[in-house]
Coordinates of C-alpha atoms in Angstrom, one line a residue:
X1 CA -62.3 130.7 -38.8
X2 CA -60.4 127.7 -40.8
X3 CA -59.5 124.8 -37.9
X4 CA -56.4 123.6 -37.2
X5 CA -57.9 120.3 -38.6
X6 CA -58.2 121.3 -41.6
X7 CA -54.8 123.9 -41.6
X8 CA -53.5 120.5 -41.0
X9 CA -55.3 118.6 -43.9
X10 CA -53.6 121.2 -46.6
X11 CA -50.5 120.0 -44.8
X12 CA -50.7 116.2 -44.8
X13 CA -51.7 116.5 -48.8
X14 CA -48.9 118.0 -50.1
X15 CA -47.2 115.7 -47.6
X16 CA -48.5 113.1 -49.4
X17 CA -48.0 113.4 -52.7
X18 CA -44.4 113.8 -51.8
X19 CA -44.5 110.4 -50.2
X20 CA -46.4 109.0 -53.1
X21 CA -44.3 110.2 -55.7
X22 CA -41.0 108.7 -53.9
X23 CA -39.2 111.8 -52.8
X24 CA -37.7 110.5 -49.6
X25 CA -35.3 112.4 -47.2
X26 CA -31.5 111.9 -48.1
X27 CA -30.2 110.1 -44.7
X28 CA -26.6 109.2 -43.7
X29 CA -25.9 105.2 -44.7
X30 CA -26.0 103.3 -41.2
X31 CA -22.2 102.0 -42.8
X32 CA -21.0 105.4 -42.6
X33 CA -19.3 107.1 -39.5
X34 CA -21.1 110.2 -38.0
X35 CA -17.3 112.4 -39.1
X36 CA -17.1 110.8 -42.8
X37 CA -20.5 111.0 -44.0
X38 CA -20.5 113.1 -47.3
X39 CA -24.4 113.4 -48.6
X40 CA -24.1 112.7 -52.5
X41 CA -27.4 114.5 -54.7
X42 CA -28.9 111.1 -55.2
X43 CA -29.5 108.5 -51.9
X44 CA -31.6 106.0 -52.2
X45 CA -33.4 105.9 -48.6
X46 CA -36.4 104.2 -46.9
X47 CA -35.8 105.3 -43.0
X48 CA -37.9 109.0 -42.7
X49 CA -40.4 108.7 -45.8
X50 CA -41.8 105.6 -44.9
X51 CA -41.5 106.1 -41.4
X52 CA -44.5 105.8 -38.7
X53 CA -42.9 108.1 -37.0
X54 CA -41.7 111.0 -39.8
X55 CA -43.5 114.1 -39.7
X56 CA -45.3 113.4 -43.1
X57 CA -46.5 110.2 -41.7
X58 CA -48.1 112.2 -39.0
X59 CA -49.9 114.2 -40.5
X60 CA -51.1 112.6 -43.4
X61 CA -54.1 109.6 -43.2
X62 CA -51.9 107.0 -45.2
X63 CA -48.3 106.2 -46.0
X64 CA -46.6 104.9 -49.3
X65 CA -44.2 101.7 -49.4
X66 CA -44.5 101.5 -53.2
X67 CA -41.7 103.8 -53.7
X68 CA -39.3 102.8 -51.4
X69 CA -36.4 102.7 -53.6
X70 CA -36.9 105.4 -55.9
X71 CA -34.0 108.2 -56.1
X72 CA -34.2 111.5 -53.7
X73 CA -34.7 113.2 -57.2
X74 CA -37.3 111.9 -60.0
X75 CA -37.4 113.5 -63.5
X76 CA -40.8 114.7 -64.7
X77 CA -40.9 115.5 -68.0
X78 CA -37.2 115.8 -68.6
X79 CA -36.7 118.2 -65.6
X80 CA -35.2 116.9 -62.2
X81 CA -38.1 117.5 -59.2
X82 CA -37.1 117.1 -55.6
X83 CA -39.6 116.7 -52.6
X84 CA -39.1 119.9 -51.2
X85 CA -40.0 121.3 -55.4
X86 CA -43.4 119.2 -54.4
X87 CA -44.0 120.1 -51.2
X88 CA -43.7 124.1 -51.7
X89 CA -45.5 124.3 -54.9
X90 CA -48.2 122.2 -54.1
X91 CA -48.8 124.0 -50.7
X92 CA -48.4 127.3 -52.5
X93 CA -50.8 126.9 -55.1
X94 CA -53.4 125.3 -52.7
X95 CA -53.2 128.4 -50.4
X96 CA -53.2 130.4 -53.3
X97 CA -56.6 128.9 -54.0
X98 CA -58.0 129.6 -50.5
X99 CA -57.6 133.0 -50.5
X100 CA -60.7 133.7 -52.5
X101 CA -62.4 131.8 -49.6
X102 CA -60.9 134.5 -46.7
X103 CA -64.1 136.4 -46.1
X104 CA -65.8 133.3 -45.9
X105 CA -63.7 131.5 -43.6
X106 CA -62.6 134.5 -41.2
X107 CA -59.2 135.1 -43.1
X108 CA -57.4 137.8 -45.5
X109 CA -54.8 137.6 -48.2
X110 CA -51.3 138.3 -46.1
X111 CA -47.9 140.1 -48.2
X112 CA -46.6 136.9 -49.1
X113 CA -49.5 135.6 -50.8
X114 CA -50.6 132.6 -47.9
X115 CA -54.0 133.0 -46.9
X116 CA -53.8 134.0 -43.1
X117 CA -56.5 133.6 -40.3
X118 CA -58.0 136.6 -38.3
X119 CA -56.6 134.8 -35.3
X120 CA -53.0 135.3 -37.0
X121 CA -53.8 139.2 -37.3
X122 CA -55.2 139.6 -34.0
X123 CA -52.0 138.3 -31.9
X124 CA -49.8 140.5 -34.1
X125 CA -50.2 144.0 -32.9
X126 CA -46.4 145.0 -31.6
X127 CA -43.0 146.2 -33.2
X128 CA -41.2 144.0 -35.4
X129 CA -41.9 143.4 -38.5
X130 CA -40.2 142.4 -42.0
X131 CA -41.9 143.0 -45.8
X132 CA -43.0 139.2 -45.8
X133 CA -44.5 138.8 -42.4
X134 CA -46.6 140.2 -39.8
X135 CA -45.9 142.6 -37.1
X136 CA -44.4 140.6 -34.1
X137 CA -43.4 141.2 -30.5
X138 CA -41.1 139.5 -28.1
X139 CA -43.5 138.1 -25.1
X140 CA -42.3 139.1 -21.7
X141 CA -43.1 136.6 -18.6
X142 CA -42.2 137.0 -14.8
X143 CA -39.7 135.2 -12.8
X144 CA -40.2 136.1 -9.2
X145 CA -41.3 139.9 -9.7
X146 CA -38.9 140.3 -12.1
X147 CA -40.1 140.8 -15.8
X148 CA -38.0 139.5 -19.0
X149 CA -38.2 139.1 -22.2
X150 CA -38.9 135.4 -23.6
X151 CA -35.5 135.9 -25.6
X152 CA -32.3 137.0 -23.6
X153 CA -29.8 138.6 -25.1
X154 CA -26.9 136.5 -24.3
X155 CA -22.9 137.8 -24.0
X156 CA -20.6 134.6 -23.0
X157 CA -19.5 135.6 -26.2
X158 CA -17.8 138.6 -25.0
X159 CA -15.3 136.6 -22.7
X160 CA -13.3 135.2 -25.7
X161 CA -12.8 131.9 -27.8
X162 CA -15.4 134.0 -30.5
X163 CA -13.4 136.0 -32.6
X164 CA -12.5 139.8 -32.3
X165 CA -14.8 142.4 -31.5
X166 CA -15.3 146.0 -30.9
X167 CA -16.8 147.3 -27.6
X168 CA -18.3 149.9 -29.9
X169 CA -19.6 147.3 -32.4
X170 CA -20.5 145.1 -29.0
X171 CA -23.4 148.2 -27.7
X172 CA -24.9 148.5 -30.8
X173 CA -25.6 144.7 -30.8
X174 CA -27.4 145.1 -27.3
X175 CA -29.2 148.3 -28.8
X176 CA -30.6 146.8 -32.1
X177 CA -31.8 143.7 -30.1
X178 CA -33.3 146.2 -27.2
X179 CA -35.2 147.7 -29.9
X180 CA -36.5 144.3 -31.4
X181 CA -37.8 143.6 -27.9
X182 CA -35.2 141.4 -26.6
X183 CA -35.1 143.7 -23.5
X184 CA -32.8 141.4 -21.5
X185 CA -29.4 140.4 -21.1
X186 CA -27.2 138.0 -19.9
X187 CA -23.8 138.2 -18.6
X188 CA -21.5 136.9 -15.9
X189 CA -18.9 137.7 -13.6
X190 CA -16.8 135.4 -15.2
X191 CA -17.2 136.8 -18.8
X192 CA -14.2 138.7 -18.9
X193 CA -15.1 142.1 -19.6
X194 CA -19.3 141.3 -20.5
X195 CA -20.1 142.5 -17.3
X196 CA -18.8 146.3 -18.2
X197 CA -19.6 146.7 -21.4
X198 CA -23.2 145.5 -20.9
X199 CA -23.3 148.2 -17.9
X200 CA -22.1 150.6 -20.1
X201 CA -25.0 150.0 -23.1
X202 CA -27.3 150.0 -19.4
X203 CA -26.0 153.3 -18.7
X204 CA -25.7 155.4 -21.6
X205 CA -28.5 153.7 -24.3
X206 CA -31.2 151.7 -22.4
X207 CA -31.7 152.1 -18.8
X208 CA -34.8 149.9 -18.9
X209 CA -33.1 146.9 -19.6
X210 CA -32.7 144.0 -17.1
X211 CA -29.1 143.4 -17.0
X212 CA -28.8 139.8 -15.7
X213 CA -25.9 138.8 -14.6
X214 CA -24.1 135.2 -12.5
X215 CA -22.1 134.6 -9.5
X216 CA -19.8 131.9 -10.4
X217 CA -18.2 129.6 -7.9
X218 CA -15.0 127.4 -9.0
X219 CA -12.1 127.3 -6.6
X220 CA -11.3 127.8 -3.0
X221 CA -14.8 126.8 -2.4
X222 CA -14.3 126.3 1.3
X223 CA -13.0 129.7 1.9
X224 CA -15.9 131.4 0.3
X225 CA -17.6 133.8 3.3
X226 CA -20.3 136.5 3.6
X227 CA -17.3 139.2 3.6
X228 CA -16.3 137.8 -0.1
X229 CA -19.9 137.6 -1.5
X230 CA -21.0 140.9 -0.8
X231 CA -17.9 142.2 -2.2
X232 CA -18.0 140.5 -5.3
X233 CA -21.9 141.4 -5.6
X234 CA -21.4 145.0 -5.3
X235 CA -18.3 144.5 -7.9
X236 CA -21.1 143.1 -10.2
X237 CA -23.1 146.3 -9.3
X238 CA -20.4 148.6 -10.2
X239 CA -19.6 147.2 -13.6
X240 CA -23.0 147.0 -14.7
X241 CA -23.5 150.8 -13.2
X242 CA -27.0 149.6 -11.2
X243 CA -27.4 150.2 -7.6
X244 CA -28.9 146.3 -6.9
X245 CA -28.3 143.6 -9.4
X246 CA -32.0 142.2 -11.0
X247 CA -31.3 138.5 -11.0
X248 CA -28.0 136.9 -10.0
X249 CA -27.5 133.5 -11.5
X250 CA -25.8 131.0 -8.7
X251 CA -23.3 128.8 -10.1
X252 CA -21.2 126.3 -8.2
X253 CA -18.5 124.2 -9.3
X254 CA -18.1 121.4 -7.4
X255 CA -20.7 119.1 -5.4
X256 CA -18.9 117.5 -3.2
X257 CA -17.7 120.5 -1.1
X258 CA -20.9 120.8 0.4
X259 CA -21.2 124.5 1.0
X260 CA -23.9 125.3 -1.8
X261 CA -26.6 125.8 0.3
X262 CA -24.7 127.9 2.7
X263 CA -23.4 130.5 -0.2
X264 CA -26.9 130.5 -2.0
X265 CA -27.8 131.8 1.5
X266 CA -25.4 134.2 1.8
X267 CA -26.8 135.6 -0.9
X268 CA -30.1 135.3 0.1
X269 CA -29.8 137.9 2.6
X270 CA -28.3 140.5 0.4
X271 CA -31.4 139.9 -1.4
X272 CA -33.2 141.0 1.5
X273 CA -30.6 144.0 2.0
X274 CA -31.9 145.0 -1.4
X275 CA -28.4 144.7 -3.3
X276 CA -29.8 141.5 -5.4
X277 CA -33.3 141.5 -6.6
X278 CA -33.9 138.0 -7.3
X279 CA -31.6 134.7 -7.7
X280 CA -31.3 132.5 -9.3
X281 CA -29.2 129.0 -10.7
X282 CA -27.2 127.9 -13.2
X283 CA -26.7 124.6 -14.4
X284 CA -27.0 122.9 -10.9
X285 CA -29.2 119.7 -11.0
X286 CA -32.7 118.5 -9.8
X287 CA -31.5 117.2 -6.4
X288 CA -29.3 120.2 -5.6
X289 CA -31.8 122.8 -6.8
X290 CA -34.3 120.8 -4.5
X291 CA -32.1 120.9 -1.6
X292 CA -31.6 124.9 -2.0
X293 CA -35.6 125.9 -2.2
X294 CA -36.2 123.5 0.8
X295 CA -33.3 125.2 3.0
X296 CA -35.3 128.6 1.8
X297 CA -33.6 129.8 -0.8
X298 CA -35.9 132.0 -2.9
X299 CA -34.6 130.5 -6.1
X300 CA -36.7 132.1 -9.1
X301 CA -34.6 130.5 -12.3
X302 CA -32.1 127.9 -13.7
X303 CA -30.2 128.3 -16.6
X304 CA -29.5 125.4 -18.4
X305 CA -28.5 123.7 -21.5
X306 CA -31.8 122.6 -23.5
X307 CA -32.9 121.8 -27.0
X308 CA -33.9 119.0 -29.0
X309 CA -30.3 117.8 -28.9
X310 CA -30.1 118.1 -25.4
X311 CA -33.1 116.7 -23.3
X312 CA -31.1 116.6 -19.6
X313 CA -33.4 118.8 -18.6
X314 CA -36.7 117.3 -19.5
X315 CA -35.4 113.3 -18.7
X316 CA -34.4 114.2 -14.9
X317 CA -38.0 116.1 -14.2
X318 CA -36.4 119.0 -13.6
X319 CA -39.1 121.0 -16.1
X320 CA -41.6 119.6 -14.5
X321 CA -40.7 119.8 -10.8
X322 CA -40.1 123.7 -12.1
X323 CA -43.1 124.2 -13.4
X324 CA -44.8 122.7 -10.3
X325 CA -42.3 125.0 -8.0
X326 CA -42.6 128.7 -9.2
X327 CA -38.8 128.2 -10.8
X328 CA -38.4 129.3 -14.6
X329 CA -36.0 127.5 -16.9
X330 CA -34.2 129.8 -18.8
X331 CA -32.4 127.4 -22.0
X332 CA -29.4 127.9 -23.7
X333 CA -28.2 125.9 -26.5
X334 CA -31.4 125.8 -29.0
X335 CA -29.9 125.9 -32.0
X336 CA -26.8 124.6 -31.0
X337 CA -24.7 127.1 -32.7
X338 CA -26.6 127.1 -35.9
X339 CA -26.3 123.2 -36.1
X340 CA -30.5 123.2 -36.3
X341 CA -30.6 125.3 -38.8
X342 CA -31.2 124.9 -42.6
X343 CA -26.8 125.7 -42.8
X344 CA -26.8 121.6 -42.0
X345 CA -29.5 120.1 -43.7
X346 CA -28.8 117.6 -45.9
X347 CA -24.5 118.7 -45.3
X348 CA -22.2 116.8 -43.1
X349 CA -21.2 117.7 -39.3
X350 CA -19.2 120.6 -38.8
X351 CA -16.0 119.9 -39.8
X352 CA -12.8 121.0 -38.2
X353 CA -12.3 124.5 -39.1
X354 CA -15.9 125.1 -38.8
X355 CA -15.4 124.8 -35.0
X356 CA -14.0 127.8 -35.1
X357 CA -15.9 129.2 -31.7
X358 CA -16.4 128.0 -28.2
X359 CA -20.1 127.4 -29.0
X360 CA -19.5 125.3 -32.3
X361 CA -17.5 123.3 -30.3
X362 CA -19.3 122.5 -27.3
X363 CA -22.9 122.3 -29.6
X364 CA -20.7 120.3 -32.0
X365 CA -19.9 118.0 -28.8
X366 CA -23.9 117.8 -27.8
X367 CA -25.0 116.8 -31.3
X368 CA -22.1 113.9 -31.5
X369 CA -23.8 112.4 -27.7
X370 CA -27.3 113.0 -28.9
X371 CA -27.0 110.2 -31.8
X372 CA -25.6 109.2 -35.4
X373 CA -25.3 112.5 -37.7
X374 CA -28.1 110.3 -39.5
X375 CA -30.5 111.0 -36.5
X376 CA -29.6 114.5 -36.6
X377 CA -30.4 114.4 -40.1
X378 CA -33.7 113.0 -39.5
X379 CA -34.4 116.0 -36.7
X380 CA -33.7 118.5 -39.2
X381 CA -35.6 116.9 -42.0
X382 CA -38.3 117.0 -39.7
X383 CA -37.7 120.5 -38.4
X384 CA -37.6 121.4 -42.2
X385 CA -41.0 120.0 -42.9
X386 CA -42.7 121.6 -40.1
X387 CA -41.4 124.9 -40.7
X388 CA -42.9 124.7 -44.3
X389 CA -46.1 123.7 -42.3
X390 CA -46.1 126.5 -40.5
X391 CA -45.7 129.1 -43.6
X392 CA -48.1 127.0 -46.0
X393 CA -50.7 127.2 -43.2
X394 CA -50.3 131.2 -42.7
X395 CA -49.1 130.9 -39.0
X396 CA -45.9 132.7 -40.0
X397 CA -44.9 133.3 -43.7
X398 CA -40.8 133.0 -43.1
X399 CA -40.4 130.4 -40.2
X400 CA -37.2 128.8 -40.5
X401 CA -35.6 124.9 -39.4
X402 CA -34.5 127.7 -35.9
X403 CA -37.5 129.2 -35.2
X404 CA -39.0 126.0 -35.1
X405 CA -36.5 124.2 -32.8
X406 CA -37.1 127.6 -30.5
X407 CA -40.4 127.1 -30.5
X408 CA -40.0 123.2 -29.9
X409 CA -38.3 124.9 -26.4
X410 CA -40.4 127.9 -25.2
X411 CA -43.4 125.5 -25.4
X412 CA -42.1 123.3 -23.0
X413 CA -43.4 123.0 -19.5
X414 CA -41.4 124.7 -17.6
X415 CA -39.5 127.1 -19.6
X416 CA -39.6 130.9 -19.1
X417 CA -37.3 131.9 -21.8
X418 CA -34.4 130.9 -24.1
X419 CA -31.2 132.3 -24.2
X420 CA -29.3 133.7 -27.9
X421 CA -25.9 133.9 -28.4
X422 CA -25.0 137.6 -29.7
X423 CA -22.1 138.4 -32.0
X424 CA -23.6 140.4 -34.6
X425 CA -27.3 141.7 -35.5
X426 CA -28.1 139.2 -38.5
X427 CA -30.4 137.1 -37.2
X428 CA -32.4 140.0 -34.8
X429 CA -35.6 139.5 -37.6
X430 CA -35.5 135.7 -37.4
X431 CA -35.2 135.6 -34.3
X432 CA -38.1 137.7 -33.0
X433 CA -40.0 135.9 -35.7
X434 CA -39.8 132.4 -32.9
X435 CA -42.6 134.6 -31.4
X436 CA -45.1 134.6 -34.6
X437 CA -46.6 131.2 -34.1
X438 CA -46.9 128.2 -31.9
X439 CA -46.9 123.9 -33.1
X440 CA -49.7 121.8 -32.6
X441 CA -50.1 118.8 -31.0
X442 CA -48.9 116.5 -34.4
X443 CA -46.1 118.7 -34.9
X444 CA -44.2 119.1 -31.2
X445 CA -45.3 114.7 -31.3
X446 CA -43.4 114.5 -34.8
X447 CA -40.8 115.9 -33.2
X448 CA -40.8 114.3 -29.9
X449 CA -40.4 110.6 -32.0
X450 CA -37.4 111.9 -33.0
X451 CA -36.0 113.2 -30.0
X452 CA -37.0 109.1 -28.4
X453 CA -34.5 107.7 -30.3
X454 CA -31.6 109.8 -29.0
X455 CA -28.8 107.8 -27.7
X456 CA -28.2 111.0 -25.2
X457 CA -27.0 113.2 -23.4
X458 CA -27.5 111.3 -20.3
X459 CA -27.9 112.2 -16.6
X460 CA -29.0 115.1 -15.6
X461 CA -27.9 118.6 -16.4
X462 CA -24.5 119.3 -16.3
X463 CA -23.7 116.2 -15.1
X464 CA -20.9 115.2 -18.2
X465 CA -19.8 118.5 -17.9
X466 CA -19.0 117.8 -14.1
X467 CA -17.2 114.5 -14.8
X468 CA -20.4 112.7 -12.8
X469 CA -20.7 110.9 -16.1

């Protein structure tokens, strides 16, 4: 079998030569605001090629400051060649050339072309599949004795502020992404009317899916009594049509009415009644979340905002103290609406009327705290790079700028699963396609030096969102 050394070596060549021929990333001037930036087709740039810190200075065994002020774009024999031209064409042809070698070194010519490990073929026995990649299937993992999927199905966006929808349209969302293996759901008593149609697709399609659903505290918080939460949990129960609720999410709005602790154990004994099968949080910080296991609250999960933009949870030790504590973190925000995607590379921020949803707005407010639209620049260039690295190499022939910034998240210590934003069923392929590979140690460290230089979020999660910051 081929090493990751050496998976890596192919890599950090064609790396390399785009270094050496002067194809650097085009990066926002430091003199232009993160809201005016316009990229232009040629920008001169020294900040990610030359970098000790950019992914192709990772993984390749020298750098190049020769070229430091050569165009984006260089003209070989009359034609205009970018770095990306470079890097694709140069990994193509050399896997090309190794798959005459795949007998020898434990590997088989794959659809697309890329030689691919056994290994590859081995962990790719399940359900999903596309004509240029692999079969693949959605990992499941436990949180208390609950199983669900490593991608939730999530349905804020059936409360509003996401354009118009049919119920109709709405189910055969939820079905499509059932049948891809994303198994789970999230919704919320809060959510408008999420709650009923997800019981309905429960009820009349799937009736082995985990419906998971939240019990939201905002107002009259020091009013709130046993009488009140068992009525609003079997409410829950009758709109998602189940006779005890899989995992209640516990959500409270305000910390300095003191009375968490008390309604997390109010709901702790309907758990043992058998109306709630487990609980769990949402958004509630380390200290709180603390304070709630040691008073005995059986606490399973916390759902909270996490991605490479948004590193609240990582910074306060929450994923770690989780991961030490039996409490999964389920993240929601990876691709921050479609900001870490390929849609923005090399474009400006979302403007105006692409902030169209609740999402694009609130991601577009995360990306704005986490740094300079020039930093995110440099995360998706880097993000780009990698994913190219992961289909030259053979560990998944269509990964995408998303499936890397998923994976960047479900590899985390800590994490259980992440959390997808459903509206539609385009991105059901790509996104069971997250599942197809994992980084190495250069890549998820490439990333990380990005991710250092953030100016924010700070505090701990949900802490801006609380008005604590």
């Amino acid at each position: 079998m081929v090493s990751r050394v050496f998976l890596l070596f192919v890599t950090a060549r064609v790396a390399a030569f785009g270094v050496v021929l002067g194809f650097s990333p085009t990066l926002v001037p430091s003199s232009q605001s993160y809201s005016s930036w316009i990229p232009p087709s040629t920008q001169k740039s020294k900040e990610l090629g030359t970098s000790q810190h950019s992914i192709a200075g990772k993984l390749s065994a020298k750098s190049s400051h020769e070229n430091d002020e050569q165009d984006d774009t260089n003209h070989v024999g009359g034609r205009a060649v970018n770095r990306r031209d470079v890097m694709v064409k140069g990994a193509a042809s050399f896997a090309a050339a190794t798959v005459a070698w795949g007998g020898e070194m434990g590997g088989t010519e794959h659809a697309s072309g890329l030689w691919v490990p056994k290994s590859v073929h081995a962990a790719t026995t399940t359900t999903t599949t596309t004509p240029t990649e692999p079969r693949v299937v959605v990992p499941t993992t436990k949180l208390g004795s609950l199983t669900v999927s490593r991608t939730i199905q999530g349905y804020w966006q059936l409360a509003g502020g996401h354009g118009k929808y049919k119920e109709t349209d709405a189910i055969d969302n939820m079905n499509a992404h059932y049948n891809a293996g994303m198994t789970t759901l999230d919704t919320a008593d809060i959510y408008g009317p999420s709650e009923l149609i997800v019981g309905t697709f429960v009820k009349k399609k799937q009736p082995k899916a985990v419906p998971c659903t939240k019990f939201c505290c905002f107002r009259y918080l020091e009013e709130i009594d046993k009488t009140e939460v068992r009525n609003r949990i079997q409410k829950s129960c009758e709109r998602l049509q189940v006779s005890k609720l899989p995992l209640v999410q516990f959500f409270w709005g305000n910390y300095d009415v003191k009375r968490y602790v008390d309604v997390a154990l109010m709901l702790t004994e309907l758990k043992e009644e058998g109306l709630i099968g487990e609980i769990g949080a949402t958004n509630f910080d380390l200290p709180r979340l603390q304070e709630m296991k040691k008073a005995g609250v059986p606490i399973v999960s916390n759902q909270v905002q996490l991605s490479a933009l948004d590193r609240r949870p990582v910074q306060s030790g929450m994923a770690e103290w989780c991961a030490e504590n039996g409490v999964g973190l389920i993240a929601f925000g990876t691709v921050g609406s479609g900001i870490l995607s390929e849609r923005y590379l090399r474009q400006p921020p979302p403007t105006p009327e692409q902030k169209d949803t609740a999402s694009m707005r609130m991601y577009s407010n995360t990306a704005a705290r986490f740094g300079s639209w020039k930093l995110v620049q440099e995360l998706l260039e880097t993000l780009d790079i990698i994913a190219a690295s992961v289909r030259f190499s053979g560990r998944c022939a269509d990964a995408t700028i998303s499936n890397v910034a998923q994976r960047y998240i479900l590899e985390t210590r800590g994490v259980s699963a992440i959390l997808i934003g459903v509206r539609n069923q385009n991105h059901i392929a790509e996104n069971v396609r997250t599942h197809a590979f994992q980084l190495n140690a250069d890549e998820r460290e490439a990333i990380d030096a990005i991710v250092a230089k953030r100016d924010g979020p700070k505090g701990d999660v949900w802490d801006i969102e609380r008005g604590n910051i």
